[in-house]
Coordinates of C-alpha atoms in Angstrom, one line a residue:
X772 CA 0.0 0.0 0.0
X773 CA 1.2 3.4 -1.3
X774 CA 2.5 5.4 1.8
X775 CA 0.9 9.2 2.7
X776 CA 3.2 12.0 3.5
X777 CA 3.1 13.4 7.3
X778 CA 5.5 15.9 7.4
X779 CA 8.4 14.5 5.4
X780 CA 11.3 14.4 6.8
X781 CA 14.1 16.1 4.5
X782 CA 16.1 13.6 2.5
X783 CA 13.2 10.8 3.4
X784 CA 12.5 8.2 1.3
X785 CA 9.0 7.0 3.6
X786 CA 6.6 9.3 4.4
X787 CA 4.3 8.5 7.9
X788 CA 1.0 7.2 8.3
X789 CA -1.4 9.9 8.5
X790 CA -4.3 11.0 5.8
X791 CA -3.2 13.9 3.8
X792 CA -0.3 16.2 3.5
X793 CA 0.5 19.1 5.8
X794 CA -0.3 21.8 3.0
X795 CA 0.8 25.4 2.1
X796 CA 3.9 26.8 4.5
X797 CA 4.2 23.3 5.9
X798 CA 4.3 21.4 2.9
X799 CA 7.8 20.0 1.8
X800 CA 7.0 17.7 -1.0
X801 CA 9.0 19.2 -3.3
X802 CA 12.0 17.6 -1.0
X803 CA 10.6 14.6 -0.6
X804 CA 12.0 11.5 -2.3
X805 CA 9.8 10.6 -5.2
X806 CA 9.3 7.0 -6.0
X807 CA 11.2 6.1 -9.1
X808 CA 11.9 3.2 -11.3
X809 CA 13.2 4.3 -14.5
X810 CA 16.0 6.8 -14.0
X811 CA 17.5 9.0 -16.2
X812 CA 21.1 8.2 -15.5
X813 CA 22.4 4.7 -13.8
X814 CA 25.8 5.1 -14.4
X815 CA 28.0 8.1 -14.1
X816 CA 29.0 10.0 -16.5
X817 CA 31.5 12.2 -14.8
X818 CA 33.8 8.9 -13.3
X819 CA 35.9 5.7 -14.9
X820 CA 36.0 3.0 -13.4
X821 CA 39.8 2.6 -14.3
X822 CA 40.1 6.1 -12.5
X823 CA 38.9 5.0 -9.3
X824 CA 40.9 2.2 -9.1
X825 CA 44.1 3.5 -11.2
X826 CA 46.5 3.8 -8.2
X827 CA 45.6 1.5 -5.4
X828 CA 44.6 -1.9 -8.7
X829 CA 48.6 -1.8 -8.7
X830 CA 48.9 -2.5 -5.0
X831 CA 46.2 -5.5 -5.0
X832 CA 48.0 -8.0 -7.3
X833 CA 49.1 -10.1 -4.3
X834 CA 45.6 -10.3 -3.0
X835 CA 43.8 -13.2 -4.6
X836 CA 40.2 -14.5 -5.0
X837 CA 41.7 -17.3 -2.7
X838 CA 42.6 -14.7 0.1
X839 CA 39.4 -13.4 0.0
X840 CA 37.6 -16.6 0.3
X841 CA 39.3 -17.3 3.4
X842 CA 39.4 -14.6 5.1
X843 CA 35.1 -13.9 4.5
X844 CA 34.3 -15.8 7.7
X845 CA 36.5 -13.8 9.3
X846 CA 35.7 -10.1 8.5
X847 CA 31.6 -10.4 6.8
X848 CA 29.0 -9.0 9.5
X849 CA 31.5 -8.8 12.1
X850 CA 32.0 -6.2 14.4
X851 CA 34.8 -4.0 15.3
X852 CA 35.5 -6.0 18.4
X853 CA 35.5 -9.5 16.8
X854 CA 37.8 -7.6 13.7
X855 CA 40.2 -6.3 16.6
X856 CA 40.3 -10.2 18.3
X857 CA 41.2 -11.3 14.5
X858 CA 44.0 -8.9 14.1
X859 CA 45.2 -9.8 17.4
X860 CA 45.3 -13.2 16.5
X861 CA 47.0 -12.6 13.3
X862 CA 44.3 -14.0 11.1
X863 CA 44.9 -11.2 9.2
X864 CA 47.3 -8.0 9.2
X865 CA 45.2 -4.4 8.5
X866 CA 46.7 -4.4 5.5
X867 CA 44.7 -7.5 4.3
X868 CA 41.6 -5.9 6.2
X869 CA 41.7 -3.0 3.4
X870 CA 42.7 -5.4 0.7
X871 CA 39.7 -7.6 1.3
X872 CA 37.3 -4.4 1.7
X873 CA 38.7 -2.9 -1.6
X874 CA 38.2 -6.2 -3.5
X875 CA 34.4 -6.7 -2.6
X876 CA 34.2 -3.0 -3.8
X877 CA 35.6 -3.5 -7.2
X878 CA 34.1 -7.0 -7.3
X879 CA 30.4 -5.8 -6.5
X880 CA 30.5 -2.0 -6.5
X881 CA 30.5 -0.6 -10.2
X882 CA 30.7 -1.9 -14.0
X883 CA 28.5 -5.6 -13.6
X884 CA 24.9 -6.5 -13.0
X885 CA 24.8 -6.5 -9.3
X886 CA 26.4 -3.1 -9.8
X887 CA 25.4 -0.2 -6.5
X888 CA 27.1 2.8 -7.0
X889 CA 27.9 3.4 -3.4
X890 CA 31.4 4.4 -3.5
X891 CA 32.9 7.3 -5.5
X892 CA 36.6 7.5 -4.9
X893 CA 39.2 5.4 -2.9
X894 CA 42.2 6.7 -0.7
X895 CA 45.3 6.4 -3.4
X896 CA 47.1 6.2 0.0
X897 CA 45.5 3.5 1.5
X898 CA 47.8 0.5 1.5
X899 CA 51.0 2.6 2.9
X900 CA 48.5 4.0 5.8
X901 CA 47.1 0.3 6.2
X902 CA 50.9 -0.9 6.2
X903 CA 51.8 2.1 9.0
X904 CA 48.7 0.6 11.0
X905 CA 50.1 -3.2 11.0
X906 CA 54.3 -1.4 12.5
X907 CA 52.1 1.3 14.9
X908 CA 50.0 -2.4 16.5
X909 CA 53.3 -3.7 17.1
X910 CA 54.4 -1.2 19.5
X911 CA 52.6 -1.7 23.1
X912 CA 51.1 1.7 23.5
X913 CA 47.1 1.3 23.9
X914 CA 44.9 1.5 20.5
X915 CA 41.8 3.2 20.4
X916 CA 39.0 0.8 19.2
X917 CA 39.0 2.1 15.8
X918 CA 42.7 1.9 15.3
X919 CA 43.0 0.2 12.0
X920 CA 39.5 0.2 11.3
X921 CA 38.3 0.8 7.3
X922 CA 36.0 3.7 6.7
X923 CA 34.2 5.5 4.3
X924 CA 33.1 9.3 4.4
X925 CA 30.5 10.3 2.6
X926 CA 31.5 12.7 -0.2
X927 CA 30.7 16.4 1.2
X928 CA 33.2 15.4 4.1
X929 CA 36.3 17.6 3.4
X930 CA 39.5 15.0 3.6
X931 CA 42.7 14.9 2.2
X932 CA 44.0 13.2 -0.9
X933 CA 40.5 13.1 -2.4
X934 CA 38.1 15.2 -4.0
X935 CA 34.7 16.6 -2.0
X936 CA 32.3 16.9 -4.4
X937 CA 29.0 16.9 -2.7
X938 CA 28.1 14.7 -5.8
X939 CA 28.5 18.0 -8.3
X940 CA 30.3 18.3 -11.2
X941 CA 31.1 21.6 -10.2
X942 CA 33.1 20.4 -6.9
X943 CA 34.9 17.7 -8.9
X944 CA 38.2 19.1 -8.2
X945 CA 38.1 20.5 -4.8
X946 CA 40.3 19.4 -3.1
X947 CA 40.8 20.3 0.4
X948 CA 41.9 19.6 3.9
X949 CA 40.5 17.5 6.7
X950 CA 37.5 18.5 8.3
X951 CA 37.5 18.5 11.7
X952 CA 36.1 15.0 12.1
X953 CA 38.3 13.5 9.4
X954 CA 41.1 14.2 11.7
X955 CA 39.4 12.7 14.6
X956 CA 39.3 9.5 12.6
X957 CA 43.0 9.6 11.9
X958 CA 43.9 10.8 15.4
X959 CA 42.5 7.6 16.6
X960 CA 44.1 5.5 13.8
X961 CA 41.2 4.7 11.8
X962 CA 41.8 4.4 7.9
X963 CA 39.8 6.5 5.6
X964 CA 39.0 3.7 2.9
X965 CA 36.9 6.5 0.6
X966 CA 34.6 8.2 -0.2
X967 CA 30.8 7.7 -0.3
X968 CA 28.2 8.5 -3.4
X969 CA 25.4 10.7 -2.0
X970 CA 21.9 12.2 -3.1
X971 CA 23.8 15.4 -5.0
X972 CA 23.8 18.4 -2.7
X973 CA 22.8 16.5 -0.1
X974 CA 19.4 15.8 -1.6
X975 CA 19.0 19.6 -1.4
X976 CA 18.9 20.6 -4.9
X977 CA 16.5 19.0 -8.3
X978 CA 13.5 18.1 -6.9
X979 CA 12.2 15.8 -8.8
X980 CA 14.9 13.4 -8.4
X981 CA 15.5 9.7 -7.0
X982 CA 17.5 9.3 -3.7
X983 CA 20.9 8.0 -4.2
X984 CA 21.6 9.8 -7.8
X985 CA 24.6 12.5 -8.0
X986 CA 26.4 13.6 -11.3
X987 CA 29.4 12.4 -10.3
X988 CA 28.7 9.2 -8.7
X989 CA 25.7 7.9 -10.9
X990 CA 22.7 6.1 -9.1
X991 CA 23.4 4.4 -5.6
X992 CA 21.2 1.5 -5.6
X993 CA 20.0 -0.8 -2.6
X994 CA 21.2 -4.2 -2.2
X995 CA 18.1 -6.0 -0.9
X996 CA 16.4 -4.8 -4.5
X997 CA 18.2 -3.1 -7.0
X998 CA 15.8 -0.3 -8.8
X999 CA 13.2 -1.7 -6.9
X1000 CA 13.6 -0.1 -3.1
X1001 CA 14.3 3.2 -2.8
X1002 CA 18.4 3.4 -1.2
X1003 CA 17.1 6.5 1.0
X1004 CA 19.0 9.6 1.2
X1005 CA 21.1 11.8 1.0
X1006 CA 23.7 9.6 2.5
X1007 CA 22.6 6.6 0.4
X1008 CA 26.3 5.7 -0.4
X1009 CA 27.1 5.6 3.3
X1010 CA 24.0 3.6 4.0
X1011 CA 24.4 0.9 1.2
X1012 CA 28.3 0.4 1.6
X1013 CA 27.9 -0.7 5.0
X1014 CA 24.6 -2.9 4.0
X1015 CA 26.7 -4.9 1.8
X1016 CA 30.3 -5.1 3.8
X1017 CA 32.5 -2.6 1.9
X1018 CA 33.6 -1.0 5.0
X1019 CA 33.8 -1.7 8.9
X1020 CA 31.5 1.6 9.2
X1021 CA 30.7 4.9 7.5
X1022 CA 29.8 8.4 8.3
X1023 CA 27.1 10.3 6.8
X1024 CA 25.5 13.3 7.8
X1025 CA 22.0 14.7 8.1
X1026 CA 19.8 17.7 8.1
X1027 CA 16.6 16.1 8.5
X1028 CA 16.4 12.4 7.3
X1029 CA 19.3 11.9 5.5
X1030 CA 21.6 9.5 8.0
X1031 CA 18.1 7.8 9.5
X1032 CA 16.6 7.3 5.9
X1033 CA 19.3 5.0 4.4
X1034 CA 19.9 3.4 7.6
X1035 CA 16.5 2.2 8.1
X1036 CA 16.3 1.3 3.7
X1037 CA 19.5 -0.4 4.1
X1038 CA 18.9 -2.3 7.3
X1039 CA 22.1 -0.5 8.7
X1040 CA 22.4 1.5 12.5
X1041 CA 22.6 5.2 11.8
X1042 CA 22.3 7.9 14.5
X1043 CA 21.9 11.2 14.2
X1044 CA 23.2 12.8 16.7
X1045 CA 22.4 16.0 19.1
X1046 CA 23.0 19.5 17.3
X1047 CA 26.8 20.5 18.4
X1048 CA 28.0 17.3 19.6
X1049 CA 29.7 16.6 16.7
X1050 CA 31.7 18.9 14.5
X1051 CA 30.4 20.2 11.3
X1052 CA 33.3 22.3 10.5
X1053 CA 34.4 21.1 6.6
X1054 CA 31.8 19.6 5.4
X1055 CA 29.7 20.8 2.5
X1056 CA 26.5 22.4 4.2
X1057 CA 23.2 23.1 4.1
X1058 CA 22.0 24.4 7.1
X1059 CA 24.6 25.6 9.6
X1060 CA 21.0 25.5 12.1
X1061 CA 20.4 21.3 11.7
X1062 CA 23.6 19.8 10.1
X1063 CA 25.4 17.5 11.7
X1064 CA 27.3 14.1 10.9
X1065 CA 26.8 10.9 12.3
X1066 CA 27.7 7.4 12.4
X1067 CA 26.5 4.8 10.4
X1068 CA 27.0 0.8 10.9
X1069 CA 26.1 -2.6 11.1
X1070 CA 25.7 -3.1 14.6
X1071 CA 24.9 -0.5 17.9
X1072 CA 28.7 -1.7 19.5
X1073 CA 30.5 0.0 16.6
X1074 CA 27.8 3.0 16.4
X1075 CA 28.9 3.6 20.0
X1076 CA 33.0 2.7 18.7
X1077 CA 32.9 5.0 16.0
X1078 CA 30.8 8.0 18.0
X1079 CA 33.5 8.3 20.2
X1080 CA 36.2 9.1 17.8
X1081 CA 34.4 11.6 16.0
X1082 CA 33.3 13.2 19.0
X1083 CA 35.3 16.7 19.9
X1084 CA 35.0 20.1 21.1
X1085 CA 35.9 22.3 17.9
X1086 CA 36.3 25.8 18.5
X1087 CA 35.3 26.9 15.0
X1088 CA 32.0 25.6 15.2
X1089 CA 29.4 27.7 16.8
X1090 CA 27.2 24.9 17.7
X1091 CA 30.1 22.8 19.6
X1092 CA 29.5 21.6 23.0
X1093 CA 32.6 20.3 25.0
X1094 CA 31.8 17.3 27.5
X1095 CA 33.9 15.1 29.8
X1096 CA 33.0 11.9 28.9
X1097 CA 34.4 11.6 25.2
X1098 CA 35.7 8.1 25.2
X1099 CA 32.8 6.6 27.0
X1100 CA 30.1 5.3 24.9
X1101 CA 30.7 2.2 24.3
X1102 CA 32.4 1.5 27.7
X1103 CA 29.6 3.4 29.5
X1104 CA 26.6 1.8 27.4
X1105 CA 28.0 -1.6 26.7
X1106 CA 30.9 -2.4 27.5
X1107 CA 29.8 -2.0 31.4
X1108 CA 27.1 -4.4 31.5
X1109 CA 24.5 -1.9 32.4
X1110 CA 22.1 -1.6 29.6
X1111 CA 18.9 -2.2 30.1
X1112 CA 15.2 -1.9 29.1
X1113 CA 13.8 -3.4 32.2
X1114 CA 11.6 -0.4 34.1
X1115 CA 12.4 2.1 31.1
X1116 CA 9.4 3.9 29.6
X1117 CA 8.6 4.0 26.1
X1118 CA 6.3 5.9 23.9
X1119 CA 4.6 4.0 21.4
X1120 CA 2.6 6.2 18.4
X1121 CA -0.6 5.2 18.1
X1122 CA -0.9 6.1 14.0
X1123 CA 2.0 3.3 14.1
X1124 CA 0.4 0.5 15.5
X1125 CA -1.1 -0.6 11.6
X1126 CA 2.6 -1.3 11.4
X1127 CA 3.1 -5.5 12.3
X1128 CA 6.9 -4.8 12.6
X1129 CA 6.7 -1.9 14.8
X1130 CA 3.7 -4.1 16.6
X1131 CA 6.2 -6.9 16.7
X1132 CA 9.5 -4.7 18.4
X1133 CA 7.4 -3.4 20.7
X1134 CA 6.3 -7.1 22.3
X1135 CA 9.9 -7.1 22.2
X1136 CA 10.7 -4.1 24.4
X1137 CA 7.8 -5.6 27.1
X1138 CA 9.2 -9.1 26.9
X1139 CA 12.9 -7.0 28.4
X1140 CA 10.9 -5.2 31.0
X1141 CA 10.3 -2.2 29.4
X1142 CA 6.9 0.0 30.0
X1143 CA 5.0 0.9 26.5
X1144 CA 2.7 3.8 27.1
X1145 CA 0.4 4.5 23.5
X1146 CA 0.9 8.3 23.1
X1147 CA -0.6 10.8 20.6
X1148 CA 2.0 13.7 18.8
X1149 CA 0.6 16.9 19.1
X1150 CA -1.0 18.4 16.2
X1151 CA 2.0 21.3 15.7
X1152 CA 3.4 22.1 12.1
X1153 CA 6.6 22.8 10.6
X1154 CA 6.2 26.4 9.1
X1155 CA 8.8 27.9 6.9
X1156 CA 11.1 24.9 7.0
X1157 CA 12.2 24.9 3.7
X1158 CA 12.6 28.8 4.1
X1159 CA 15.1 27.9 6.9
X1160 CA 16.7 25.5 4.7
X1161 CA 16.7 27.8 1.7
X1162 CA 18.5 31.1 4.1
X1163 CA 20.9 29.1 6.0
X1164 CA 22.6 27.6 2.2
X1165 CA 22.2 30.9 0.5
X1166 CA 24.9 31.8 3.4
X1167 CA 26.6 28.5 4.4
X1168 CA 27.9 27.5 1.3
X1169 CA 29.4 30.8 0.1
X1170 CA 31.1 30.5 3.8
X1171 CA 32.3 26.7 2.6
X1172 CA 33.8 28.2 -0.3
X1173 CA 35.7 30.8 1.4
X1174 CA 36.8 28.8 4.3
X1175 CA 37.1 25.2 3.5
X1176 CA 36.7 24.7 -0.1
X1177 CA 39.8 24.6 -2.8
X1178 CA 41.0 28.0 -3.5
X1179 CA 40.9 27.5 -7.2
X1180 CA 37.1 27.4 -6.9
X1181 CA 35.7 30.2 -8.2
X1182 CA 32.4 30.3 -6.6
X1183 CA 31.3 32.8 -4.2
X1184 CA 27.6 31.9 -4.7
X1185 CA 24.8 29.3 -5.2
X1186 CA 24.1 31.3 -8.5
X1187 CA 27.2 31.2 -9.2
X1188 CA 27.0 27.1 -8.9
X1189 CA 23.7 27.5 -10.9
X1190 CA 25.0 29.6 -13.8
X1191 CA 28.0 26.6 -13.8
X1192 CA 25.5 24.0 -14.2
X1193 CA 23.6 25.7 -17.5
X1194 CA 26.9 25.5 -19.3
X1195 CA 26.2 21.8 -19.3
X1196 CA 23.0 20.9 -18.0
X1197 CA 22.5 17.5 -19.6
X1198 CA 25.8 16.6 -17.8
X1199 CA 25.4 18.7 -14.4
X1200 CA 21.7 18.3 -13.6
X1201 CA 20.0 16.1 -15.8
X1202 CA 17.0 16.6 -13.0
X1203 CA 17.1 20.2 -12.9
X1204 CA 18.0 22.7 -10.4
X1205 CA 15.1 23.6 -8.9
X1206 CA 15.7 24.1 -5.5
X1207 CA 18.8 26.0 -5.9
X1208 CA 16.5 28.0 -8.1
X1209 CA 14.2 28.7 -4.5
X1210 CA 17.4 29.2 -2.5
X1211 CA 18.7 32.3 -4.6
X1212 CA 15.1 33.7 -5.0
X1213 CA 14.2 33.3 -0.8
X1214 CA 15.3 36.3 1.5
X1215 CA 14.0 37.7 5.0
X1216 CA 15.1 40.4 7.5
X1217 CA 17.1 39.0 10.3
X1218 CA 14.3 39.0 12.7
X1219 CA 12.2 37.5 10.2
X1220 CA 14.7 34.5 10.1
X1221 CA 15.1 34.4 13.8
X1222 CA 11.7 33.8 14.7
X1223 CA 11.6 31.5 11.7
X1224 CA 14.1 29.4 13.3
X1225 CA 13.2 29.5 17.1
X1226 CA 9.1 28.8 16.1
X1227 CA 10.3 25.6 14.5
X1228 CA 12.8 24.7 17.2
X1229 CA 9.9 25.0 19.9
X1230 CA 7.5 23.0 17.6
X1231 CA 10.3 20.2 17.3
X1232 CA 10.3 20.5 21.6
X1233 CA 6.7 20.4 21.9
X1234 CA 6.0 17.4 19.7
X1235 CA 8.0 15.5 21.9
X1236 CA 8.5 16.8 25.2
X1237 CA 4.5 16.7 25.4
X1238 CA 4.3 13.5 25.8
X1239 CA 7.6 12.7 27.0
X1240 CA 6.6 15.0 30.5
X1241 CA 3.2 14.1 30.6
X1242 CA 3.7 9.7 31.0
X1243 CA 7.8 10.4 32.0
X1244 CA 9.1 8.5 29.0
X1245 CA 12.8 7.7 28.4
X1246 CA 12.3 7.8 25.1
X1247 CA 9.7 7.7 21.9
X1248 CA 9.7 5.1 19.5
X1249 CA 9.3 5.7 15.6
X1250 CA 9.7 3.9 12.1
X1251 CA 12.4 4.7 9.8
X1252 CA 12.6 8.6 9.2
X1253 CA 8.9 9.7 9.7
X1254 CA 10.0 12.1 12.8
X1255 CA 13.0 12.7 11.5
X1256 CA 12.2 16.6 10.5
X1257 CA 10.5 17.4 14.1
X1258 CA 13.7 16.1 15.7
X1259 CA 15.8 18.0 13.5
X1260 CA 14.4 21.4 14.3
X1261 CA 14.1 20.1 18.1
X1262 CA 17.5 19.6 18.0
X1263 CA 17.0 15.8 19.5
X1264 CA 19.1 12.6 18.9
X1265 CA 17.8 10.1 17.1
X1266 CA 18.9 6.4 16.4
X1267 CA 17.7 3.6 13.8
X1268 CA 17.8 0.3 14.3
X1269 CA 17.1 -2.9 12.1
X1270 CA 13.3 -4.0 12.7
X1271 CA 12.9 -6.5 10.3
X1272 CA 11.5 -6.6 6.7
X1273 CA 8.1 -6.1 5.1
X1274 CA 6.6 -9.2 2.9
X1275 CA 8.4 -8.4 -0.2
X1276 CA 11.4 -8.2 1.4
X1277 CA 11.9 -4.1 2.3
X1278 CA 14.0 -3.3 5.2
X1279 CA 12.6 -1.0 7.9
X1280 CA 14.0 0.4 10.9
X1281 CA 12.9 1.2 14.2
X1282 CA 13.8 4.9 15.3
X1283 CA 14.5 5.8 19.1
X1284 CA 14.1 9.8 20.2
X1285 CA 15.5 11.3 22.7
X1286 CA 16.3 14.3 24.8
X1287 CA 19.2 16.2 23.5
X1288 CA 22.5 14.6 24.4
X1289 CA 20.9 11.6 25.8
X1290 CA 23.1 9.5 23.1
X1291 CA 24.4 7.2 25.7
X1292 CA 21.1 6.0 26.9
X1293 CA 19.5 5.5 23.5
X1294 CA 22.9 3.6 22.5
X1295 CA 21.6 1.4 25.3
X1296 CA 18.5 0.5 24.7
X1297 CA 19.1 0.3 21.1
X1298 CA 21.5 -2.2 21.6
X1299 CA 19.1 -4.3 24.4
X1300 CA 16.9 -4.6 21.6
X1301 CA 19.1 -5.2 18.6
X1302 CA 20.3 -8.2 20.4
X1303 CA 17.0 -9.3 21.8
X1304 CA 15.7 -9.1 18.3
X1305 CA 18.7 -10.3 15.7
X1306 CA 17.0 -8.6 12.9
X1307 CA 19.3 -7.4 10.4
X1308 CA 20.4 -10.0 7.8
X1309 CA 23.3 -9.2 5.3
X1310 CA 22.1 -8.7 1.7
X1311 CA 22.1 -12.6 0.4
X1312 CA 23.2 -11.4 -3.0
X1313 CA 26.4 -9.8 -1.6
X1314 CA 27.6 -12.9 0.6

């Protein structure tokens, strides 16, 4: 049965159960994901294969289908702990750990018919990092969990050695320096395996375009039914590479949907995490108000593993909140023995209840001692939220551009990216550029904008915090992405989970808000559940 827009979370690629759209200032179809199944472009046009693999093809000869083969066992579904036990072992060095990740991408990833699109561009450094990894374990100084750990970024995450393109043809050659949370990674030891394809823009700019597409990475498709389930967006690439075991983990990044939408499609753990606990200084924006990367995986224990690398206080970014317990959430939620759902109290939406998977997690949560209260949302809009979107990129990305993007670029401007684009729209935007279109035209007085912001922020708070105070909940309970925009403009974390998959086959998710900053407790209970349940199941074309 077709599925009816709530409010549609930004980037989303479900809509919630409700009966008609919110209509006029509320309404945000036009950045809804629209369902496709013929698409203009599959492949890109803007990327060889041969390119992407140029450098680092030279470095795999020793690595063998036979090496592969026995190593699967080993690294397929496994988590950063049982990866870290391997290595220890010596069942393999980090430098096979790369090696193996790099030949299921050029096996599976581009050029055949199982073909995804998820990755754009791989680290030409890669081995000689991996290499550095396997002297630096020999030495006895203590390792941080991710030390050694492959990972993909998505592609509007500033790092070295590589283009960030956002997905544009216009950022094809920007190259740049770390972001912030690039560094993080590499502080800790992790190894930046590539990037990740995106929804162009970050899903903020045709339209009327499918999830997953960008001009220089093609068409991300979704492992559990390529062209026939939506990948979910925009950081489908991040979602789908760690579906189908290209990297340990990824990070993507959201606005409003865009890490808990491919998660939940993908049947991957994504959280989006509080505004300002993470750094979004380098990475290509859209809203300096609700950006904010997150971590995206197959399990909660490396959610929690890779949350605490790229958590740190960063100076430069006006959202940034510095805390004492960096380090601490997977030891503090985990590691600890102390999570628990027993006495917790959940709210369960009552429009959800049609839902048998969402019915079915729920008996779940009861049968680990957990309280399920059915709550209604109030009846509070999202006014002007596109406006927000539209006035916070007509100034954030001509800040990019003078602060973190190449100096050779020569735009100061999203019309300037715009008047780019016509020179060779066929090739550029083959969907059209409409929203960019609404982002140059939109304008308002700074009070205007101010009370723009803070009405939707106390919406975001009242949607939840209603019933949250009213039955003292420790957290509500959602599918997929369909809250995703209220907790955006709340400023709340949020945190998807595997739930299982519809009849046909579809992976869904099930979503856990909280109160801002309350990432260790939903880390928790997300990970109570995920191992009560076992839901996810690797993509059985991919194994």
């Amino acid at each position: 049965m077709k599925k009816i827009i709530f409010v549609l979370a930004l980037f989303s690629s479900i809509a919630c159960h409700t009966q008609k759209k919110v209509q006029s200032e509320n309404d945000i179809s036009d950045i809804s994901v629209k369902e496709f199944r013929e698409f203009k472009v599959l492949d890109s046009k803007n990327i060889e294969n041969q390119d992407v693999w140029a450098v680092v093809s030279k470095q795999m000869t020793d690595f063998t289908e036979a090496d592969y083969q026995r190593l699967k066992p080993y690294i397929l579904e496994k988590n950063i702990l049982e990866l870290q036990e391997s290595r220890t072992q010596r069942i393999f060095t980090y430098e096979e750990l790369v090696k193996f990740y790099l030949y299921r991408i050029k096996k599976y990833d581009r050029d055949n018919d199982l073909s995804l699109n998820s990755v754009i561009s791989i680290n030409p450094n890669i081995i000689a990092v991996a290499k550095q990894r396997d002297r630096d374990f020999l030495n006895k100084k203590l390792k941080p969990l991710i030390f050694g750990m492959p990972i993909l970024l998505k592609d509007n995450i500033n790092t070295e050695n590589m283009p960030t393109t956002a997905g544009a043809v216009a950022l094809k050659n920007n190259m740049t320096n770390d972001a912030f949370i690039t560094k993080r990674l590499k502080d800790d030891g992790a190894i930046i395996l590539g990037k990740a394809n995106l929804s162009e823009w970050a899903y903020f700019f045709c339209g009327d375009c499918p999830s997953g597409y960008s001009a220089i990475g093609g068409q991300t498709l979704n492992p559990y039914g390529r062209k026939i389930y939506d990948t979910g967006g925009s950081s489908s690439g991040s979602g789908v590479s760690v579906a189908a075991n290209f990297a340990v983990a990824a990070v993507g990044t959201e606005t409003a949907g865009s890490i808990l939408s491919p998660a939940s499609q993908n049947s991957v753990v994504g959280l989006k995490p509080t505004i300002g606990l993470l750094s979004r200084s380098g990475i290509v924006p859209i809203s300096s108000t609700l950006d904010t990367p997150g971590p995206m995986t197959k399990n909660v224990v490396d959610n929690a593993i890779l949350l605490a690398t790229l958590y740190g206080y960063d100076n430069t970014d006006s959202k940034s909140k510095s805390f004492k317990y960096h380090g601490s959430y997977y030891y503090n939620t985990i590691k600890n023995g102390n999570a628990t759902l027993k006495g917790k109290r959940f709210g369960a939406i009552k429009r959800l209840l049609e839902d048998s998977l969402y019915v079915a997690a729920i008996e779940v949560f009861k049968k680990q001692g957990a309280e399920i209260i059915e709550i209604e949302t109030p009846q509070v809009g999202l006014p002007k939220f596109i406006n927000l979107l539209n006035l916070d990129m007509k100034k954030d990305l001509p800040d990019y551009f003078a602060t973190h993007g190449n100096k050779a670029l020569s735009f100061k401007s999203v019309q300037d990216v715009i008047d780019f684009n016509k020179k060779d729209s066929v090739n550029a935007m083959p969907y059209g550029q409409k929203l960019f279109y609404g982002i140059v035209s939109d304008k308002a007085s700074k009070k205007v904008f101010s009370d723009m912001k803070q009405t939707l922020h106390e919406n975001g708070k009242t949607f939840f915090n209603t019933p949250m105070n009213e039955h003292n909940l420790d957290g509500v309970l959602s599918i997929n992405n369909y809250h995703a925009a209220y907790a955006a403009v709340a400023e709340y974390p949020a945190l998807t989970v595997p739930m299982g998959y519809t009849e046909k086959g579809e992976p869904k998710g099930l979503t856990f808000i909280g109160k801002p900053f309350t990432e260790n407790q939903l880390l928790a209970f997300a990970y109570v559940y995920e191992q009560a349940s076992k839901k996810r199941k690797a993509p059985k074309t991919y194994n």
